[in-house]
Amino acid sequence: MIWAAWEAAAKHAGRAYIAGPELDDAMSACRRLLGQGFGGTICFWNLESDPPRRIVEAYISALAVLASQKMDCYLSIKLPALKYDVVLLNAVLEQAQHTHTLVHFDSLEHATADQTFSMIAMAARSYPHLGCTLPGRWLRSLTDVDLAVDLGLHVRVVKGEWPDPQHAEIDPRAGYLNVIDRLAGRARFVAVATHDPELGRTALQRLRQTGTPCSLELLYGLPVKPALKVATECGVPVRVYVPFGHGWLPYSLTHARRNPRVFWWILRDLISAGSPPLSKKSSRGILPSAKETPSSTSISRA
């Protein structure tokens, strides 16, 4: 009963950050993005109760649609949701090979990083179009940069939702720029993922000064105007991360057991998301302004 109630509350609180429950919702959002000159990243946000096979089917369906649409869009996946099953991952990569679509591995908790990078290294031996996410607040990210560079990965840098368990004192902003500096002049491509305009400006300038290909990546549903101004100033393209499925991710009950702050996050975002969801016919647009955005709380920490 507790789990059922939690899942319902999490879905409601997180709805501000997803395009909708279905793949078609994400693709509609990406088509609107394309019309505004932006690229897209789509990811299926599953429920903890979803079996890995169901999640893989969602990933494969997304890749098939991306192949038919021929859009500037790639797929992000979450290995822990697949239980690190090599067979399931290979099924995703086989579908991606049809059009050489980039498959990006999202970062979750610190404890998942070793297994995630082990599987990325294995996958890179047969499929070269891969990416990874590096959180600035993890000390290990500086070492992971070297692995990402050696493997030729596209890298997305985020502040990080979860602190380093051995180095909780790391400042997310300082750590973010340390990762950027380690990537600068070496990485194949870097996505600066932040809605913090000053952090984004500094990161993009450092990458541009070293000739590193880069872009600004934003999260669907958060304020964008200040960040878009920075992208224009720095002369870089913009990509928007568009989840579909269920907005549970920041409020996982497993995470809540380990980190009581999650209970406060879901309460705050439940209050922010108290009004009924806007329909597809709404004039809200794909990139709402700060005034129109329901919330910029828990996910904005990423």
mmCIF file of C-alpha atoms in Angstrom:
data_model
loop_
_atom_site.group_PDB
_atom_site.id
_atom_site.type_symbol
_atom_site.label_atom_id
_atom_site.label_comp_id
_atom_site.label_asym_id
_atom_site.label_seq_id
_atom_site.Cartn_x
_atom_site.Cartn_y
_atom_site.Cartn_z
ATOM 1 C CA MET A 1 0.000 0.000 0.000
ATOM 2 C CA ILE A 2 2.836 2.375 0.860
ATOM 3 C CA TRP A 3 4.614 1.613 -2.436
ATOM 4 C CA ALA A 4 1.419 2.117 -4.456
ATOM 5 C CA ALA A 5 0.796 5.468 -2.782
ATOM 6 C CA TRP A 6 4.399 6.546 -3.272
ATOM 7 C CA GLU A 7 4.413 5.613 -6.958
ATOM 8 C CA ALA A 8 1.210 7.575 -7.572
ATOM 9 C CA ALA A 9 2.588 10.640 -5.780
ATOM 10 C CA ALA A 10 5.928 10.405 -7.610
ATOM 11 C CA LYS A 11 4.246 10.204 -11.023
ATOM 12 C CA HIS A 12 2.173 13.277 -10.208
ATOM 13 C CA ALA A 13 5.089 15.316 -8.840
ATOM 14 C CA GLY A 14 7.376 14.518 -11.751
ATOM 15 C CA ARG A 15 4.932 15.185 -14.583
ATOM 16 C CA ALA A 16 6.287 18.703 -15.124
ATOM 17 C CA TYR A 17 9.508 17.234 -16.475
ATOM 18 C CA ILE A 18 8.204 14.762 -19.049
ATOM 19 C CA ALA A 19 6.707 15.240 -22.491
ATOM 20 C CA GLY A 20 4.010 12.674 -21.712
ATOM 21 C CA PRO A 21 3.544 8.970 -21.013
ATOM 22 C CA GLU A 22 4.043 7.733 -24.584
ATOM 23 C CA LEU A 23 6.839 7.759 -27.147
ATOM 24 C CA ASP A 24 4.609 9.787 -29.470
ATOM 25 C CA ASP A 25 4.590 12.560 -26.855
ATOM 26 C CA ALA A 26 8.382 12.723 -26.859
ATOM 27 C CA MET A 27 8.579 12.680 -30.652
ATOM 28 C CA SER A 28 6.017 15.481 -30.926
ATOM 29 C CA ALA A 29 8.139 17.508 -28.515
ATOM 30 C CA CYS A 30 11.283 16.780 -30.524
ATOM 31 C CA ARG A 31 9.600 17.846 -33.758
ATOM 32 C CA ARG A 32 8.674 21.153 -32.126
ATOM 33 C CA LEU A 33 12.253 21.480 -30.910
ATOM 34 C CA LEU A 34 13.534 20.904 -34.425
ATOM 35 C CA GLY A 35 11.234 23.657 -35.662
ATOM 36 C CA GLN A 36 12.849 26.014 -33.144
ATOM 37 C CA GLY A 37 16.352 25.022 -34.199
ATOM 38 C CA PHE A 38 17.130 22.713 -31.275
ATOM 39 C CA GLY A 39 18.261 19.104 -31.140
ATOM 40 C CA GLY A 40 16.708 16.525 -28.834
ATOM 41 C CA THR A 41 17.581 13.692 -26.494
ATOM 42 C CA ILE A 42 14.836 11.252 -25.563
ATOM 43 C CA CYS A 43 14.764 8.845 -22.653
ATOM 44 C CA PHE A 44 12.151 6.500 -21.269
ATOM 45 C CA TRP A 45 11.643 7.161 -17.566
ATOM 46 C CA ASN A 46 10.418 3.864 -16.232
ATOM 47 C CA LEU A 47 8.778 2.922 -12.981
ATOM 48 C CA GLU A 48 10.797 0.824 -10.559
ATOM 49 C CA SER A 49 8.202 -1.893 -11.011
ATOM 50 C CA ASP A 50 8.745 -2.076 -14.800
ATOM 51 C CA PRO A 51 10.527 -5.289 -15.876
ATOM 52 C CA PRO A 52 13.793 -4.820 -17.839
ATOM 53 C CA ARG A 53 12.255 -6.366 -20.961
ATOM 54 C CA ARG A 54 9.538 -3.708 -20.977
ATOM 55 C CA ILE A 55 12.172 -0.977 -20.688
ATOM 56 C CA VAL A 56 14.252 -2.416 -23.520
ATOM 57 C CA GLU A 57 11.190 -2.564 -25.733
ATOM 58 C CA ALA A 58 10.655 1.150 -25.082
ATOM 59 C CA TYR A 59 14.294 1.890 -25.990
ATOM 60 C CA ILE A 60 14.118 -0.173 -29.181
ATOM 61 C CA SER A 61 10.837 1.429 -30.218
ATOM 62 C CA ALA A 62 12.362 4.862 -29.679
ATOM 63 C CA LEU A 63 15.364 3.987 -31.851
ATOM 64 C CA ALA A 64 13.106 2.638 -34.591
ATOM 65 C CA VAL A 65 11.080 5.843 -34.649
ATOM 66 C CA LEU A 66 14.218 7.992 -34.639
ATOM 67 C CA ALA A 67 15.463 6.017 -37.653
ATOM 68 C CA SER A 68 12.254 6.661 -39.566
ATOM 69 C CA GLN A 69 12.061 10.342 -38.618
ATOM 70 C CA LYS A 70 15.721 11.141 -39.405
ATOM 71 C CA MET A 71 15.799 13.819 -36.701
ATOM 72 C CA ASP A 72 18.650 15.421 -34.798
ATOM 73 C CA CYS A 73 17.901 13.332 -31.752
ATOM 74 C CA TYR A 74 19.591 10.548 -29.814
ATOM 75 C CA LEU A 75 18.631 8.078 -27.097
ATOM 76 C CA SER A 76 19.623 8.077 -23.420
ATOM 77 C CA ILE A 77 19.340 4.843 -21.463
ATOM 78 C CA LYS A 78 19.694 3.763 -17.837
ATOM 79 C CA LEU A 79 21.685 0.578 -17.302
ATOM 80 C CA PRO A 80 20.509 -0.102 -13.729
ATOM 81 C CA ALA A 81 16.957 -0.332 -15.093
ATOM 82 C CA LEU A 82 18.162 -3.170 -17.355
ATOM 83 C CA LYS A 83 19.765 -4.946 -14.387
ATOM 84 C CA TYR A 84 23.028 -4.703 -16.353
ATOM 85 C CA ASP A 85 21.842 -7.473 -18.649
ATOM 86 C CA VAL A 86 24.330 -7.805 -21.534
ATOM 87 C CA VAL A 87 21.777 -9.502 -23.790
ATOM 88 C CA LEU A 88 19.293 -6.674 -23.327
ATOM 89 C CA LEU A 89 21.935 -4.019 -23.931
ATOM 90 C CA ASN A 90 23.059 -5.774 -27.112
ATOM 91 C CA ALA A 91 19.465 -5.745 -28.350
ATOM 92 C CA VAL A 92 19.413 -1.957 -27.952
ATOM 93 C CA LEU A 93 22.761 -1.515 -29.692
ATOM 94 C CA GLU A 94 21.746 -3.776 -32.578
ATOM 95 C CA GLN A 95 18.768 -1.529 -33.235
ATOM 96 C CA ALA A 96 20.951 1.579 -32.997
ATOM 97 C CA GLN A 97 23.371 0.196 -35.587
ATOM 98 C CA HIS A 98 20.781 0.523 -38.352
ATOM 99 C CA THR A 99 21.226 4.299 -38.388
ATOM 100 C CA HIS A 100 24.331 4.758 -36.185
ATOM 101 C CA THR A 101 22.240 6.596 -33.606
ATOM 102 C CA LEU A 102 24.097 7.765 -30.518
ATOM 103 C CA VAL A 103 23.223 5.750 -27.409
ATOM 104 C CA HIS A 104 23.984 7.678 -24.246
ATOM 105 C CA PHE A 105 24.349 6.136 -20.792
ATOM 106 C CA ASP A 106 22.817 8.294 -18.069
ATOM 107 C CA SER A 107 24.444 8.587 -14.665
ATOM 108 C CA LEU A 108 22.518 7.587 -11.565
ATOM 109 C CA GLU A 109 23.902 6.804 -8.112
ATOM 110 C CA HIS A 110 27.616 6.659 -7.336
ATOM 111 C CA ALA A 111 27.373 2.939 -6.552
ATOM 112 C CA THR A 112 26.272 2.186 -10.115
ATOM 113 C CA ALA A 113 29.220 3.901 -11.823
ATOM 114 C CA ASP A 114 31.754 1.047 -11.886
ATOM 115 C CA GLN A 115 29.356 -1.438 -13.445
ATOM 116 C CA THR A 116 28.052 1.162 -15.866
ATOM 117 C CA PHE A 117 31.508 2.060 -17.176
ATOM 118 C CA SER A 118 32.475 -1.595 -17.388
ATOM 119 C CA MET A 119 29.533 -2.217 -19.714
ATOM 120 C CA ILE A 120 30.211 0.954 -21.704
ATOM 121 C CA ALA A 121 33.777 -0.226 -22.319
ATOM 122 C CA MET A 122 32.464 -3.603 -23.446
ATOM 123 C CA ALA A 123 29.864 -2.027 -25.737
ATOM 124 C CA ALA A 124 32.438 0.334 -27.272
ATOM 125 C CA ARG A 125 34.326 -2.622 -28.708
ATOM 126 C CA SER A 126 31.473 -3.262 -31.129
ATOM 127 C CA TYR A 127 29.583 0.035 -31.336
ATOM 128 C CA PRO A 128 31.415 3.389 -31.562
ATOM 129 C CA HIS A 129 28.501 5.817 -31.174
ATOM 130 C CA LEU A 130 28.210 5.988 -27.399
ATOM 131 C CA GLY A 131 28.041 8.635 -24.722
ATOM 132 C CA CYS A 132 28.245 8.907 -20.936
ATOM 133 C CA THR A 133 27.331 11.375 -18.205
ATOM 134 C CA LEU A 134 29.870 12.643 -15.664
ATOM 135 C CA PRO A 135 28.666 14.342 -12.448
ATOM 136 C CA GLY A 136 30.798 17.217 -11.211
ATOM 137 C CA ARG A 137 30.271 16.376 -7.562
ATOM 138 C CA TRP A 138 31.996 12.980 -7.839
ATOM 139 C CA LEU A 139 35.764 12.866 -7.401
ATOM 140 C CA ARG A 140 35.931 9.742 -9.569
ATOM 141 C CA SER A 141 34.624 11.734 -12.550
ATOM 142 C CA LEU A 142 38.115 13.165 -13.092
ATOM 143 C CA THR A 143 39.404 9.629 -13.656
ATOM 144 C CA ASP A 144 36.314 8.676 -15.653
ATOM 145 C CA VAL A 145 37.149 11.546 -18.013
ATOM 146 C CA ASP A 146 40.275 9.676 -19.079
ATOM 147 C CA LEU A 147 38.277 6.531 -19.800
ATOM 148 C CA ALA A 148 35.661 8.492 -21.742
ATOM 149 C CA VAL A 149 38.377 10.150 -23.829
ATOM 150 C CA ASP A 150 40.123 6.831 -24.504
ATOM 151 C CA LEU A 151 36.829 5.273 -25.623
ATOM 152 C CA GLY A 152 35.920 8.254 -27.810
ATOM 153 C CA LEU A 153 32.649 8.889 -25.970
ATOM 154 C CA HIS A 154 30.390 11.884 -26.222
ATOM 155 C CA VAL A 155 30.288 13.300 -22.684
ATOM 156 C CA ARG A 156 27.479 15.105 -20.883
ATOM 157 C CA VAL A 157 28.556 16.967 -17.748
ATOM 158 C CA VAL A 158 26.030 17.545 -14.943
ATOM 159 C CA LYS A 159 26.329 18.835 -11.392
ATOM 160 C CA GLY A 160 24.986 15.523 -10.120
ATOM 161 C CA GLU A 161 21.947 14.572 -8.077
ATOM 162 C CA TRP A 162 23.751 12.425 -5.511
ATOM 163 C CA PRO A 163 26.934 13.431 -3.601
ATOM 164 C CA ASP A 164 30.128 11.431 -3.602
ATOM 165 C CA PRO A 165 29.782 9.153 -0.541
ATOM 166 C CA GLN A 166 33.483 9.540 0.287
ATOM 167 C CA HIS A 167 33.768 13.208 -0.657
ATOM 168 C CA ALA A 168 30.506 14.924 0.205
ATOM 169 C CA GLU A 169 32.407 18.187 0.678
ATOM 170 C CA ILE A 170 32.940 18.633 -3.076
ATOM 171 C CA ASP A 171 31.231 21.777 -4.306
ATOM 172 C CA PRO A 172 29.095 20.836 -7.351
ATOM 173 C CA ARG A 173 30.005 23.988 -9.283
ATOM 174 C CA ALA A 174 33.737 23.709 -8.639
ATOM 175 C CA GLY A 175 33.640 19.997 -9.375
ATOM 176 C CA TYR A 176 31.712 20.660 -12.580
ATOM 177 C CA LEU A 177 34.383 23.011 -13.887
ATOM 178 C CA ASN A 178 37.155 20.626 -12.859
ATOM 179 C CA VAL A 179 35.566 17.979 -15.072
ATOM 180 C CA ILE A 180 35.194 20.509 -17.900
ATOM 181 C CA ASP A 181 38.874 21.458 -17.619
ATOM 182 C CA ARG A 182 39.869 17.802 -17.746
ATOM 183 C CA LEU A 183 37.787 17.307 -20.898
ATOM 184 C CA ALA A 184 38.839 20.511 -22.643
ATOM 185 C CA GLY A 185 41.007 19.899 -25.685
ATOM 186 C CA ARG A 186 40.671 16.108 -25.332
ATOM 187 C CA ALA A 187 37.045 15.007 -25.586
ATOM 188 C CA ARG A 188 35.283 14.049 -28.788
ATOM 189 C CA PHE A 189 32.255 16.141 -27.821
ATOM 190 C CA VAL A 190 30.970 17.704 -24.592
ATOM 191 C CA ALA A 191 27.378 18.571 -23.710
ATOM 192 C CA VAL A 192 27.257 21.240 -21.008
ATOM 193 C CA ALA A 193 24.091 20.233 -19.178
ATOM 194 C CA THR A 194 22.992 23.019 -16.881
ATOM 195 C CA HIS A 195 20.338 25.714 -16.486
ATOM 196 C CA ASP A 196 22.777 27.801 -14.427
ATOM 197 C CA PRO A 197 23.702 30.599 -16.869
ATOM 198 C CA GLU A 198 26.971 31.613 -15.226
ATOM 199 C CA LEU A 199 28.188 28.045 -14.877
ATOM 200 C CA GLY A 200 27.158 27.298 -18.439
ATOM 201 C CA ARG A 201 28.916 30.394 -19.784
ATOM 202 C CA THR A 202 32.178 29.571 -18.009
ATOM 203 C CA ALA A 203 32.107 25.919 -19.072
ATOM 204 C CA LEU A 204 31.317 26.700 -22.700
ATOM 205 C CA GLN A 205 33.995 29.395 -22.897
ATOM 206 C CA ARG A 206 36.641 27.020 -21.562
ATOM 207 C CA LEU A 207 35.672 24.357 -24.059
ATOM 208 C CA ARG A 208 35.520 26.784 -26.956
ATOM 209 C CA GLN A 209 38.946 28.230 -26.099
ATOM 210 C CA THR A 210 40.469 24.775 -26.533
ATOM 211 C CA GLY A 211 38.567 23.990 -29.720
ATOM 212 C CA THR A 212 36.488 21.269 -28.080
ATOM 213 C CA PRO A 213 33.176 20.580 -29.909
ATOM 214 C CA CYS A 214 30.384 21.344 -27.458
ATOM 215 C CA SER A 215 26.732 22.236 -26.969
ATOM 216 C CA LEU A 216 24.371 23.356 -24.239
ATOM 217 C CA GLU A 217 21.895 20.706 -23.080
ATOM 218 C CA LEU A 218 18.733 21.649 -21.193
ATOM 219 C CA LEU A 219 16.042 19.643 -19.439
ATOM 220 C CA TYR A 220 12.461 19.748 -20.684
ATOM 221 C CA GLY A 221 10.185 21.657 -18.331
ATOM 222 C CA LEU A 222 12.739 23.946 -16.669
ATOM 223 C CA PRO A 223 13.295 27.690 -17.270
ATOM 224 C CA VAL A 224 15.445 28.256 -20.350
ATOM 225 C CA LYS A 225 15.628 31.927 -21.322
ATOM 226 C CA PRO A 226 18.833 32.816 -19.407
ATOM 227 C CA ALA A 227 20.530 29.616 -20.599
ATOM 228 C CA LEU A 228 19.520 30.185 -24.229
ATOM 229 C CA LYS A 229 21.049 33.660 -24.065
ATOM 230 C CA VAL A 230 24.339 32.098 -22.970
ATOM 231 C CA ALA A 231 24.244 29.604 -25.837
ATOM 232 C CA THR A 232 23.753 32.466 -28.295
ATOM 233 C CA GLU A 233 26.607 34.435 -26.768
ATOM 234 C CA CYS A 234 28.935 31.445 -26.967
ATOM 235 C CA GLY A 235 27.772 30.420 -30.448
ATOM 236 C CA VAL A 236 26.923 26.831 -29.556
ATOM 237 C CA PRO A 237 23.946 24.631 -30.491
ATOM 238 C CA VAL A 238 21.250 23.730 -27.974
ATOM 239 C CA ARG A 239 19.808 20.304 -27.257
ATOM 240 C CA VAL A 240 16.889 19.504 -24.946
ATOM 241 C CA TYR A 241 16.605 16.308 -22.906
ATOM 242 C CA VAL A 242 13.016 15.099 -23.342
ATOM 243 C CA PRO A 243 11.864 12.273 -21.047
ATOM 244 C CA PHE A 244 8.687 10.299 -21.658
ATOM 245 C CA GLY A 245 6.967 7.693 -19.531
ATOM 246 C CA HIS A 246 6.644 8.441 -15.844
ATOM 247 C CA GLY A 247 8.125 11.318 -13.880
ATOM 248 C CA TRP A 248 9.182 9.163 -10.956
ATOM 249 C CA LEU A 249 12.933 9.325 -11.355
ATOM 250 C CA PRO A 250 13.954 11.962 -8.798
ATOM 251 C CA TYR A 251 11.714 10.347 -6.197
ATOM 252 C CA SER A 252 12.619 6.659 -6.366
ATOM 253 C CA LEU A 253 11.544 4.911 -3.171
ATOM 254 C CA THR A 254 14.884 3.112 -3.164
ATOM 255 C CA HIS A 255 16.615 6.495 -3.219
ATOM 256 C CA ALA A 256 14.295 7.804 -0.521
ATOM 257 C CA ARG A 257 15.297 4.994 1.833
ATOM 258 C CA ARG A 258 18.937 6.040 1.446
ATOM 259 C CA ASN A 259 18.386 9.783 1.362
ATOM 260 C CA PRO A 260 15.519 11.285 3.413
ATOM 261 C CA ARG A 261 15.774 14.544 1.421
ATOM 262 C CA VAL A 262 13.804 12.807 -1.335
ATOM 263 C CA PHE A 263 10.685 13.010 0.846
ATOM 264 C CA TRP A 264 11.054 16.801 0.952
ATOM 265 C CA TRP A 265 11.673 16.988 -2.793
ATOM 266 C CA ILE A 266 8.505 15.109 -3.633
ATOM 267 C CA LEU A 267 6.443 17.200 -1.206
ATOM 268 C CA ARG A 268 7.768 20.425 -2.720
ATOM 269 C CA ASP A 269 7.194 19.288 -6.310
ATOM 270 C CA LEU A 270 3.744 17.923 -5.467
ATOM 271 C CA ILE A 271 2.791 21.414 -4.329
ATOM 272 C CA SER A 272 4.274 22.935 -7.502
ATOM 273 C CA ALA A 273 2.499 20.404 -9.701
ATOM 274 C CA GLY A 274 -0.834 20.817 -7.975
ATOM 275 C CA SER A 275 -2.626 22.206 -11.012
ATOM 276 C CA PRO A 276 -3.936 19.847 -13.712
ATOM 277 C CA PRO A 277 -1.432 18.967 -16.455
ATOM 278 C CA LEU A 278 -1.613 21.101 -19.578
ATOM 279 C CA SER A 279 -3.064 19.482 -22.660
ATOM 280 C CA LYS A 280 -1.224 18.962 -25.934
ATOM 281 C CA LYS A 281 -3.241 21.853 -27.336
ATOM 282 C CA SER A 282 -1.821 24.216 -24.742
ATOM 283 C CA SER A 283 0.161 27.223 -25.868
ATOM 284 C CA ARG A 284 2.789 26.375 -23.253
ATOM 285 C CA GLY A 285 5.303 25.492 -25.953
ATOM 286 C CA ILE A 286 8.185 23.071 -25.810
ATOM 287 C CA LEU A 287 10.424 25.431 -23.859
ATOM 288 C CA PRO A 288 8.335 27.235 -21.240
ATOM 289 C CA SER A 289 9.570 30.449 -19.728
ATOM 290 C CA ALA A 290 10.496 30.681 -16.070
ATOM 291 C CA LYS A 291 7.082 32.158 -15.314
ATOM 292 C CA GLU A 292 5.287 29.272 -17.013
ATOM 293 C CA THR A 293 7.425 26.462 -15.597
ATOM 294 C CA PRO A 294 5.680 24.480 -12.835
ATOM 295 C CA SER A 295 8.852 23.784 -10.855
ATOM 296 C CA SER A 296 12.623 24.013 -10.953
ATOM 297 C CA THR A 297 13.391 22.222 -7.734
ATOM 298 C CA SER A 298 14.677 18.692 -7.505
ATOM 299 C CA ILE A 299 15.731 17.991 -11.081
ATOM 300 C CA SER A 300 17.456 21.347 -11.440
ATOM 301 C CA ARG A 301 20.163 20.048 -9.128
ATOM 302 C CA ALA A 302 21.338 17.636 -11.808
#
